[in-house]
């Protein structure tokens, strides 16, 4: 994934740390916290199946391009599910479900609320939080205030409210992770 995407390297480091911090603040078991930290860098593995012209397109994806990009979640889950290693099983759930939305409007299955695995709900927040603060081929980096406003606006829509409350209550800790591992 890192070989195909300039932004992937530090993004996956930050996402692992953000997932670890969220899981810790949520009070989850230490074994789960360690596992999600190890599995989270694989959340976008399915992007290896996406054609380069779509993956690196400047600007918004149009028509079938978006439908093709959305297949990365299911593809990553399928690839990782083939492993018998427990971390890979967790990573398969992260990859497959991290674009599900709390209100059921996400993909690939349209799961809603607590039917979305907790690891995927954590990953969704960490992934979006980090991506918004980073420059991408299709957008500029957002300010911390813009990020905060967006995630609050998506509480109980895109994201689990309990997780957003944790991020907002500990916002400086979350933003410091991005400062520690800036994009190159």
Coordinates of C-alpha atoms in Angstrom, one line a residue, residues 8-181:
X8 CA 0.2 6.1 3.2
X9 CA 3.4 5.8 5.3
X10 CA 2.7 8.3 8.1
X11 CA -1.0 8.0 7.7
X12 CA -0.9 4.4 8.8
X13 CA 1.4 5.2 11.7
X14 CA -0.9 8.0 12.9
X15 CA -4.0 5.9 12.4
X16 CA -2.5 3.1 14.5
X17 CA -1.7 5.6 17.3
X18 CA -5.1 7.2 17.0
X19 CA -6.9 3.8 17.2
X20 CA -4.7 2.9 20.2
X21 CA -5.6 6.2 22.0
X22 CA -9.3 5.9 21.3
X23 CA -9.4 2.3 22.5
X24 CA -7.5 3.3 25.6
X25 CA -9.8 6.2 26.4
X26 CA -12.8 3.9 25.8
X27 CA -11.4 1.6 28.5
X28 CA -11.1 -1.5 26.3
X29 CA -8.9 -4.4 27.3
X30 CA -5.1 -4.1 26.9
X31 CA -5.0 -7.1 24.6
X32 CA -7.6 -5.5 22.3
X33 CA -5.7 -2.1 22.4
X34 CA -2.5 -3.9 21.3
X35 CA -4.3 -5.9 18.6
X36 CA -6.0 -2.8 17.1
X37 CA -2.7 -0.9 17.0
X38 CA -1.1 -3.8 15.1
X39 CA -4.1 -4.4 12.8
X40 CA -5.1 -0.9 11.9
X41 CA -2.3 -0.2 9.4
X42 CA -4.0 -2.8 7.2
X43 CA -7.4 -1.0 7.0
X44 CA -6.8 0.2 3.4
X45 CA -5.1 -3.0 2.1
X46 CA -7.9 -3.3 -0.5
X47 CA -6.6 -0.2 -2.2
X48 CA -4.0 -2.5 -3.9
X49 CA -7.0 -3.6 -6.1
X50 CA -7.9 -0.1 -7.2
X51 CA -6.5 1.2 -10.6
X52 CA -3.8 3.9 -10.3
X53 CA -5.8 6.4 -12.3
X54 CA -8.6 6.3 -9.7
X55 CA -6.3 6.0 -6.6
X56 CA -4.3 9.1 -7.5
X57 CA -6.9 11.2 -9.4
X58 CA -6.7 14.8 -8.5
X59 CA -10.1 16.2 -7.7
X60 CA -13.3 14.3 -7.0
X61 CA -14.1 10.9 -8.3
X62 CA -17.0 10.7 -10.7
X63 CA -19.5 8.1 -11.7
X64 CA -18.1 4.6 -11.7
X65 CA -14.8 5.8 -10.3
X66 CA -16.4 6.2 -6.9
X67 CA -18.1 2.8 -7.1
X68 CA -14.7 1.2 -7.9
X69 CA -13.0 3.0 -5.1
X70 CA -15.7 1.8 -2.6
X71 CA -14.7 -1.8 -3.4
X72 CA -11.5 -1.4 -1.5
X73 CA -13.2 -2.1 1.8
X74 CA -14.7 -5.4 0.8
X75 CA -11.5 -6.4 -1.1
X76 CA -9.3 -5.7 1.9
X77 CA -11.6 -7.8 4.1
X78 CA -11.6 -10.7 1.7
X79 CA -7.7 -10.7 1.4
X80 CA -7.2 -10.5 5.1
X81 CA -9.9 -13.0 6.0
X82 CA -7.8 -15.7 4.2
X83 CA -5.2 -15.7 7.0
X84 CA -5.5 -17.8 10.1
X85 CA -3.6 -15.2 12.3
X86 CA -5.9 -13.5 14.8
X87 CA -4.5 -10.0 14.1
X88 CA -5.4 -10.6 10.4
X89 CA -8.9 -11.5 11.4
X90 CA -9.2 -8.3 13.3
X91 CA -7.7 -6.4 10.4
X92 CA -10.2 -8.1 8.0
X93 CA -13.0 -6.6 10.1
X94 CA -11.3 -3.2 10.2
X95 CA -10.8 -3.2 6.4
X96 CA -14.3 -4.5 5.6
X97 CA -16.4 -2.3 7.9
X98 CA -14.4 1.0 8.4
X99 CA -16.7 2.8 5.9
X100 CA -19.9 1.8 7.6
X101 CA -21.7 4.8 9.2
X102 CA -23.5 4.9 12.5
X103 CA -26.8 5.9 10.8
X104 CA -26.6 3.0 8.3
X105 CA -25.6 5.1 5.3
X106 CA -22.2 3.6 4.8
X107 CA -20.8 0.7 2.8
X108 CA -20.3 -2.1 1.9
X109 CA -23.2 -3.6 4.0
X110 CA -25.0 -0.5 5.3
X111 CA -24.6 -1.7 8.9
X112 CA -26.0 0.6 11.6
X113 CA -25.1 1.6 15.2
X114 CA -23.7 -1.1 17.4
X115 CA -24.0 -3.7 14.7
X116 CA -20.8 -2.2 13.3
X117 CA -17.9 -3.9 15.1
X118 CA -16.3 -1.6 17.7
X119 CA -12.9 -1.9 16.0
X120 CA -14.4 -0.5 12.8
X121 CA -16.2 2.3 14.6
X122 CA -12.8 3.3 16.1
X123 CA -11.1 3.0 12.8
X124 CA -13.7 5.2 11.0
X125 CA -13.0 8.0 13.5
X126 CA -9.3 7.7 13.4
X127 CA -9.1 7.4 9.6
X128 CA -11.3 10.4 8.9
X129 CA -9.7 12.5 11.7
X130 CA -6.3 11.9 10.2
X131 CA -7.3 12.2 6.5
X132 CA -9.0 15.5 7.0
X133 CA -5.8 17.0 8.6
X134 CA -3.6 15.8 5.7
X135 CA -3.1 17.1 2.2
X136 CA -4.3 14.6 -0.4
X137 CA -4.2 14.6 -4.2
X138 CA -7.8 15.6 -4.2
X139 CA -7.9 18.2 -1.3
X140 CA -5.9 20.5 1.0
X141 CA -5.4 19.8 4.7
X142 CA -8.1 21.1 7.0
X143 CA -7.5 23.2 10.0
X144 CA -8.0 21.7 13.5
X145 CA -11.1 23.9 13.9
X146 CA -12.6 22.6 10.6
X147 CA -11.9 19.0 11.7
X148 CA -13.5 19.5 15.1
X149 CA -16.6 21.1 13.5
X150 CA -16.9 18.3 11.0
X151 CA -16.6 15.4 13.4
X152 CA -19.1 17.1 15.8
X153 CA -21.5 17.5 12.9
X154 CA -21.2 13.8 12.0
X155 CA -21.9 12.6 15.6
X156 CA -24.7 9.9 15.5
X157 CA -24.6 10.1 11.6
X158 CA -21.2 8.9 10.4
X159 CA -19.7 8.3 13.8
X160 CA -20.5 6.7 17.2
X161 CA -21.2 9.7 19.6
X162 CA -19.2 8.1 22.4
X163 CA -16.1 8.1 20.3
X164 CA -16.6 11.7 19.1
X165 CA -17.0 12.8 22.7
X166 CA -13.7 11.2 23.5
X167 CA -11.9 12.9 20.6
X168 CA -13.4 16.3 21.5
X169 CA -12.6 15.9 25.2
X170 CA -9.0 15.0 24.4
X171 CA -8.6 16.9 21.2
X172 CA -5.0 18.1 21.9
X173 CA -3.8 14.5 22.4
X174 CA -5.3 13.5 19.1
X175 CA -3.8 16.5 17.2
X176 CA -0.4 15.9 18.8
X177 CA -0.2 12.5 17.1
X178 CA -0.4 14.2 13.7
X179 CA 2.3 16.7 14.8
X180 CA 4.6 13.9 15.8
X181 CA 4.4 12.1 12.4

